Amino acid sequence: MKLQLKITSVVACLITVLYPSSLFAKPTFSTKADLNGDGKVESISLSQSRKNDGNFTLKIGDSAVTGKLHDMVEDMRVVDIDKKDQFKEIAVYTSGPSDDFAYALFWYDGKHIHKVAQIGGSLTFQGNGIVINRNFVGFWVAVDKYVLNSKTRTLNLVPQEFYYVGENAKVIKSFPIYMEKKSSTVLAQLRPDSKLVILLTYPSARSNDIFDEWYLIKTESGLLGWARLGSFYELVSGLNWAD
């Protein structure tokens, strides 16, 4: 028995030397708040590894949950999605390597931690159950609305028929715009040095390949026509592309 204890002690010492605690997850954020309206203040902490790979552990009281963002966590804070209910939420946040924002949101029922949503973008909490998301998409900002479901306590996206783009550009080399999305009927051939406004795009066009998306373009003369991004993005100047 004594020999076994000695061996266990030696192994523990070796682990401490070879794998010091600085290599393991460590608390990086902590706060206290009453998250479920029971009048009791919970201790809240978040730990992440020194690898900065986006993996984290959120602990509230005796409950813990793991999660992952696409980059190291930069902030953890208490938010109130709907001030009319008794709950407050935890927002775990990163801005990513190039303003590539992302949030993981959680709520606590007094015993267990539950996920509210994980959303790529920059969130604004209105306090009335509505969360506005602004997400940079290539050269424009997509604005989405999420509403808190009071029964499931999850955020649900409110669909839009269109996304407003509203970006100005200048034609470098002539290209056509079409009467309808995915149409072969040319409405106009845009002339070099003319100005245009990219007005909107279809949500259904938000594919993994942004160059397949169709955009509604207003010409300098006021005509409205469609063009696929891949057919004109190199033929215009003035668009603010992400790094």
mmCIF file of C-alpha atoms in Angstrom:
data_model
loop_
_atom_site.group_PDB
_atom_site.id
_atom_site.type_symbol
_atom_site.label_atom_id
_atom_site.label_comp_id
_atom_site.label_asym_id
_atom_site.label_seq_id
_atom_site.Cartn_x
_atom_site.Cartn_y
_atom_site.Cartn_z
ATOM 1 C CA MET A 1 0.000 0.000 0.000
ATOM 2 C CA LYS A 2 2.828 2.415 0.908
ATOM 3 C CA LEU A 3 4.636 1.560 -2.335
ATOM 4 C CA GLN A 4 1.486 2.307 -4.303
ATOM 5 C CA LEU A 5 1.109 5.671 -2.593
ATOM 6 C CA LYS A 6 4.735 6.538 -3.325
ATOM 7 C CA ILE A 7 4.313 5.630 -7.002
ATOM 8 C CA THR A 8 1.143 7.710 -7.197
ATOM 9 C CA SER A 9 2.957 10.655 -5.593
ATOM 10 C CA VAL A 10 5.877 10.377 -8.005
ATOM 11 C CA VAL A 11 3.523 10.231 -11.008
ATOM 12 C CA ALA A 12 1.681 13.306 -9.756
ATOM 13 C CA CYS A 13 4.967 15.192 -9.383
ATOM 14 C CA LEU A 14 6.024 14.223 -12.907
ATOM 15 C CA ILE A 15 2.711 15.420 -14.320
ATOM 16 C CA THR A 16 3.123 18.727 -12.518
ATOM 17 C CA VAL A 17 6.640 19.184 -13.922
ATOM 18 C CA LEU A 18 5.928 18.022 -17.462
ATOM 19 C CA TYR A 19 2.487 19.652 -17.763
ATOM 20 C CA PRO A 20 2.422 22.772 -15.605
ATOM 21 C CA SER A 21 -0.931 24.353 -14.834
ATOM 22 C CA SER A 22 -0.148 27.238 -17.189
ATOM 23 C CA LEU A 23 -0.744 24.878 -20.116
ATOM 24 C CA PHE A 24 -4.236 23.969 -18.951
ATOM 25 C CA ALA A 25 -7.416 25.985 -19.146
ATOM 26 C CA LYS A 26 -7.379 28.876 -16.706
ATOM 27 C CA PRO A 27 -10.050 31.359 -15.606
ATOM 28 C CA THR A 28 -9.860 34.434 -17.799
ATOM 29 C CA PHE A 29 -13.184 36.115 -16.997
ATOM 30 C CA SER A 30 -15.344 36.146 -13.893
ATOM 31 C CA THR A 31 -18.333 38.063 -12.563
ATOM 32 C CA LYS A 32 -21.370 37.677 -10.316
ATOM 33 C CA ALA A 33 -25.053 38.202 -11.068
ATOM 34 C CA ASP A 34 -28.534 36.895 -10.348
ATOM 35 C CA LEU A 35 -29.227 35.165 -13.660
ATOM 36 C CA ASN A 36 -32.618 33.554 -12.967
ATOM 37 C CA GLY A 37 -34.399 36.042 -10.729
ATOM 38 C CA ASP A 38 -34.364 33.922 -7.561
ATOM 39 C CA GLY A 39 -32.616 36.618 -5.541
ATOM 40 C CA LYS A 40 -29.396 34.619 -5.296
ATOM 41 C CA VAL A 41 -26.187 35.884 -6.877
ATOM 42 C CA GLU A 42 -24.359 33.275 -8.943
ATOM 43 C CA SER A 43 -20.595 33.119 -9.397
ATOM 44 C CA ILE A 44 -19.798 33.066 -13.125
ATOM 45 C CA SER A 45 -16.431 32.256 -14.668
ATOM 46 C CA LEU A 46 -15.049 31.410 -18.067
ATOM 47 C CA SER A 47 -11.845 29.495 -18.778
ATOM 48 C CA GLN A 48 -10.075 28.942 -22.065
ATOM 49 C CA SER A 49 -6.871 27.161 -23.042
ATOM 50 C CA ARG A 50 -3.644 28.970 -23.769
ATOM 51 C CA LYS A 51 -3.858 27.660 -27.340
ATOM 52 C CA ASN A 52 -6.337 30.461 -28.066
ATOM 53 C CA ASP A 53 -8.271 28.093 -30.329
ATOM 54 C CA GLY A 54 -11.717 29.331 -29.294
ATOM 55 C CA ASN A 55 -12.498 26.436 -26.917
ATOM 56 C CA PHE A 56 -13.897 27.578 -23.582
ATOM 57 C CA THR A 57 -15.642 26.340 -20.447
ATOM 58 C CA LEU A 58 -18.381 28.447 -18.863
ATOM 59 C CA LYS A 59 -19.120 27.747 -15.200
ATOM 60 C CA ILE A 60 -22.100 29.062 -13.254
ATOM 61 C CA GLY A 61 -22.327 27.857 -9.660
ATOM 62 C CA ASP A 62 -21.821 24.086 -9.782
ATOM 63 C CA SER A 63 -22.860 23.770 -13.434
ATOM 64 C CA ALA A 64 -20.478 23.940 -16.407
ATOM 65 C CA VAL A 65 -20.754 23.802 -20.183
ATOM 66 C CA THR A 66 -18.164 23.804 -22.961
ATOM 67 C CA GLY A 67 -18.295 25.789 -26.167
ATOM 68 C CA LYS A 68 -16.197 26.959 -29.080
ATOM 69 C CA LEU A 69 -15.844 30.167 -31.079
ATOM 70 C CA HIS A 70 -13.703 30.507 -34.192
ATOM 71 C CA ASP A 71 -11.065 32.485 -32.267
ATOM 72 C CA MET A 72 -10.003 33.176 -28.688
ATOM 73 C CA VAL A 73 -12.657 34.607 -26.362
ATOM 74 C CA GLU A 74 -12.221 38.344 -25.849
ATOM 75 C CA ASP A 75 -15.058 39.058 -23.476
ATOM 76 C CA MET A 76 -17.749 37.506 -21.309
ATOM 77 C CA ARG A 77 -20.537 39.689 -19.977
ATOM 78 C CA VAL A 78 -24.035 39.605 -18.552
ATOM 79 C CA VAL A 79 -26.742 40.853 -20.942
ATOM 80 C CA ASP A 80 -30.518 41.173 -20.638
ATOM 81 C CA ILE A 81 -32.231 40.115 -23.851
ATOM 82 C CA ASP A 82 -35.733 40.705 -22.472
ATOM 83 C CA LYS A 83 -36.075 42.976 -19.460
ATOM 84 C CA LYS A 84 -39.665 41.848 -18.919
ATOM 85 C CA ASP A 85 -38.652 38.323 -17.875
ATOM 86 C CA GLN A 86 -36.684 37.249 -14.789
ATOM 87 C CA PHE A 87 -33.659 35.987 -16.676
ATOM 88 C CA LYS A 88 -30.367 37.514 -17.693
ATOM 89 C CA GLU A 89 -27.994 35.878 -20.168
ATOM 90 C CA ILE A 90 -24.255 35.366 -20.569
ATOM 91 C CA ALA A 91 -22.660 36.566 -23.804
ATOM 92 C CA VAL A 92 -19.320 35.041 -24.788
ATOM 93 C CA TYR A 93 -17.681 37.066 -27.541
ATOM 94 C CA THR A 94 -14.829 37.275 -30.039
ATOM 95 C CA SER A 95 -14.051 39.794 -32.779
ATOM 96 C CA GLY A 96 -11.979 37.219 -34.674
ATOM 97 C CA PRO A 97 -8.768 37.835 -36.613
ATOM 98 C CA SER A 98 -10.318 40.415 -38.974
ATOM 99 C CA ASP A 99 -13.460 41.860 -37.355
ATOM 100 C CA ASP A 100 -15.094 38.464 -37.869
ATOM 101 C CA PHE A 101 -17.441 38.812 -34.889
ATOM 102 C CA ALA A 102 -19.157 35.894 -33.168
ATOM 103 C CA TYR A 103 -21.257 35.381 -30.025
ATOM 104 C CA ALA A 104 -22.262 32.346 -27.958
ATOM 105 C CA LEU A 105 -25.201 33.083 -25.647
ATOM 106 C CA PHE A 106 -26.307 31.083 -22.588
ATOM 107 C CA TRP A 107 -28.984 31.173 -19.872
ATOM 108 C CA TYR A 108 -29.155 29.565 -16.430
ATOM 109 C CA ASP A 109 -32.261 28.021 -14.842
ATOM 110 C CA GLY A 110 -30.761 27.753 -11.350
ATOM 111 C CA LYS A 111 -29.318 24.290 -11.890
ATOM 112 C CA HIS A 112 -28.237 23.935 -15.515
ATOM 113 C CA ILE A 113 -26.727 26.100 -18.263
ATOM 114 C CA HIS A 114 -28.510 26.173 -21.622
ATOM 115 C CA LYS A 115 -27.498 27.648 -24.987
ATOM 116 C CA VAL A 116 -29.623 30.507 -26.316
ATOM 117 C CA ALA A 117 -27.844 30.843 -29.669
ATOM 118 C CA GLN A 118 -24.500 31.011 -31.424
ATOM 119 C CA ILE A 119 -24.391 33.752 -34.025
ATOM 120 C CA GLY A 120 -21.701 35.109 -36.307
ATOM 121 C CA GLY A 121 -21.846 38.898 -36.336
ATOM 122 C CA SER A 122 -21.959 41.927 -34.057
ATOM 123 C CA LEU A 123 -24.994 41.872 -31.760
ATOM 124 C CA THR A 124 -27.053 44.705 -30.296
ATOM 125 C CA PHE A 125 -29.332 43.739 -27.409
ATOM 126 C CA GLN A 126 -32.491 45.860 -27.483
ATOM 127 C CA GLY A 127 -33.768 44.664 -24.099
ATOM 128 C CA ASN A 128 -37.244 43.870 -25.475
ATOM 129 C CA GLY A 129 -36.575 40.335 -26.661
ATOM 130 C CA ILE A 130 -35.094 41.554 -29.946
ATOM 131 C CA VAL A 131 -31.440 41.196 -30.927
ATOM 132 C CA ILE A 132 -30.074 42.949 -34.019
ATOM 133 C CA ASN A 133 -27.135 41.326 -35.793
ATOM 134 C CA ARG A 134 -24.787 43.137 -38.169
ATOM 135 C CA ASN A 135 -22.546 40.818 -40.121
ATOM 136 C CA PHE A 136 -19.975 41.921 -42.705
ATOM 137 C CA VAL A 137 -20.467 39.987 -45.955
ATOM 138 C CA GLY A 138 -17.593 40.597 -48.365
ATOM 139 C CA PHE A 139 -18.178 44.302 -48.995
ATOM 140 C CA TRP A 140 -21.501 45.085 -47.245
ATOM 141 C CA VAL A 141 -23.220 44.652 -43.884
ATOM 142 C CA ALA A 142 -26.151 42.248 -43.581
ATOM 143 C CA VAL A 143 -28.607 43.252 -40.852
ATOM 144 C CA ASP A 144 -30.690 40.482 -39.268
ATOM 145 C CA LYS A 145 -33.347 40.488 -36.579
ATOM 146 C CA TYR A 146 -33.595 37.728 -33.948
ATOM 147 C CA VAL A 147 -36.492 37.332 -31.512
ATOM 148 C CA LEU A 148 -36.331 35.465 -28.201
ATOM 149 C CA ASN A 149 -38.787 32.563 -27.933
ATOM 150 C CA SER A 150 -40.082 32.804 -24.355
ATOM 151 C CA LYS A 151 -40.861 29.063 -24.183
ATOM 152 C CA THR A 152 -37.667 27.570 -25.612
ATOM 153 C CA ARG A 153 -35.527 30.574 -24.590
ATOM 154 C CA THR A 154 -33.712 30.441 -27.923
ATOM 155 C CA LEU A 155 -33.210 33.204 -30.473
ATOM 156 C CA ASN A 156 -35.066 32.750 -33.757
ATOM 157 C CA LEU A 157 -34.114 34.505 -36.980
ATOM 158 C CA VAL A 158 -36.871 36.607 -38.572
ATOM 159 C CA PRO A 159 -36.666 35.988 -42.348
ATOM 160 C CA GLN A 160 -36.417 38.907 -44.774
ATOM 161 C CA GLU A 161 -37.462 38.933 -48.418
ATOM 162 C CA PHE A 162 -34.369 40.979 -49.275
ATOM 163 C CA TYR A 163 -31.153 42.204 -47.705
ATOM 164 C CA TYR A 164 -30.428 45.902 -48.158
ATOM 165 C CA VAL A 165 -26.887 46.499 -49.445
ATOM 166 C CA GLY A 166 -26.702 50.224 -50.326
ATOM 167 C CA GLU A 167 -23.124 50.352 -51.628
ATOM 168 C CA ASN A 168 -21.873 52.818 -54.279
ATOM 169 C CA ALA A 169 -19.352 51.906 -56.951
ATOM 170 C CA LYS A 170 -17.908 53.057 -60.267
ATOM 171 C CA VAL A 171 -17.764 51.027 -63.474
ATOM 172 C CA ILE A 172 -14.249 50.275 -64.691
ATOM 173 C CA LYS A 173 -15.174 48.005 -67.576
ATOM 174 C CA SER A 174 -18.569 47.524 -69.206
ATOM 175 C CA PHE A 175 -20.806 44.655 -68.028
ATOM 176 C CA PRO A 176 -24.509 43.758 -68.438
ATOM 177 C CA ILE A 177 -27.358 43.793 -65.958
ATOM 178 C CA TYR A 178 -30.407 41.603 -66.519
ATOM 179 C CA MET A 179 -34.172 42.110 -66.319
ATOM 180 C CA GLU A 180 -34.564 39.363 -63.725
ATOM 181 C CA LYS A 181 -32.394 37.316 -61.411
ATOM 182 C CA LYS A 182 -30.952 34.337 -63.306
ATOM 183 C CA SER A 183 -32.341 35.766 -66.558
ATOM 184 C CA SER A 184 -30.553 35.874 -69.942
ATOM 185 C CA THR A 185 -32.413 39.016 -71.065
ATOM 186 C CA VAL A 186 -30.054 42.002 -70.900
ATOM 187 C CA LEU A 187 -31.622 45.185 -69.560
ATOM 188 C CA ALA A 188 -28.589 47.454 -69.998
ATOM 189 C CA GLN A 189 -24.878 47.426 -70.672
ATOM 190 C CA LEU A 190 -23.162 49.602 -68.095
ATOM 191 C CA ARG A 191 -20.651 52.021 -69.561
ATOM 192 C CA PRO A 192 -17.171 52.661 -68.143
ATOM 193 C CA ASP A 193 -16.807 55.578 -65.689
ATOM 194 C CA SER A 194 -20.537 55.539 -64.898
ATOM 195 C CA LYS A 195 -21.728 55.276 -61.310
ATOM 196 C CA LEU A 196 -23.992 52.635 -59.818
ATOM 197 C CA VAL A 197 -25.636 51.698 -56.546
ATOM 198 C CA ILE A 198 -25.856 48.076 -55.403
ATOM 199 C CA LEU A 199 -29.253 48.164 -53.728
ATOM 200 C CA LEU A 200 -30.074 44.702 -52.409
ATOM 201 C CA THR A 201 -29.728 40.943 -52.644
ATOM 202 C CA TYR A 202 -31.920 37.913 -51.937
ATOM 203 C CA PRO A 203 -31.404 36.058 -48.632
ATOM 204 C CA SER A 204 -31.749 32.837 -50.626
ATOM 205 C CA ALA A 205 -28.654 33.904 -52.525
ATOM 206 C CA ARG A 206 -26.547 33.813 -49.335
ATOM 207 C CA SER A 207 -24.624 30.703 -50.347
ATOM 208 C CA ASN A 208 -21.175 29.577 -49.239
ATOM 209 C CA ASP A 209 -19.832 31.173 -52.423
ATOM 210 C CA ILE A 210 -20.652 34.879 -52.294
ATOM 211 C CA PHE A 211 -19.720 35.254 -55.964
ATOM 212 C CA ASP A 212 -22.804 33.222 -56.908
ATOM 213 C CA GLU A 213 -25.087 35.770 -55.257
ATOM 214 C CA TRP A 214 -27.315 38.032 -57.372
ATOM 215 C CA TYR A 215 -27.563 41.768 -56.661
ATOM 216 C CA LEU A 216 -30.039 44.420 -57.754
ATOM 217 C CA ILE A 217 -28.156 47.338 -59.303
ATOM 218 C CA LYS A 218 -29.337 50.874 -59.967
ATOM 219 C CA THR A 219 -27.557 52.495 -62.906
ATOM 220 C CA GLU A 220 -26.575 56.139 -63.216
ATOM 221 C CA SER A 221 -29.636 56.671 -65.437
ATOM 222 C CA GLY A 222 -31.971 55.087 -62.871
ATOM 223 C CA LEU A 223 -32.482 51.645 -64.415
ATOM 224 C CA LEU A 224 -32.784 48.619 -62.120
ATOM 225 C CA GLY A 225 -31.315 45.273 -63.137
ATOM 226 C CA TRP A 226 -29.695 42.142 -61.729
ATOM 227 C CA ALA A 227 -26.134 40.864 -61.950
ATOM 228 C CA ARG A 228 -24.250 38.013 -60.312
ATOM 229 C CA LEU A 229 -21.384 39.229 -58.131
ATOM 230 C CA GLY A 230 -18.858 36.998 -59.882
ATOM 231 C CA SER A 231 -19.631 38.708 -63.182
ATOM 232 C CA PHE A 232 -18.880 42.277 -62.088
ATOM 233 C CA TYR A 233 -16.869 42.529 -58.851
ATOM 234 C CA GLU A 234 -13.575 42.969 -60.754
ATOM 235 C CA LEU A 235 -15.192 45.453 -63.165
ATOM 236 C CA VAL A 236 -16.089 48.083 -60.552
ATOM 237 C CA SER A 237 -14.162 50.192 -58.050
ATOM 238 C CA GLY A 238 -15.093 51.677 -54.680
ATOM 239 C CA LEU A 239 -16.333 48.592 -52.845
ATOM 240 C CA ASN A 240 -14.977 48.167 -49.315
ATOM 241 C CA TRP A 241 -13.849 44.557 -49.305
ATOM 242 C CA ALA A 242 -12.987 42.790 -46.061
ATOM 243 C CA ASP A 243 -9.401 41.690 -45.462
#
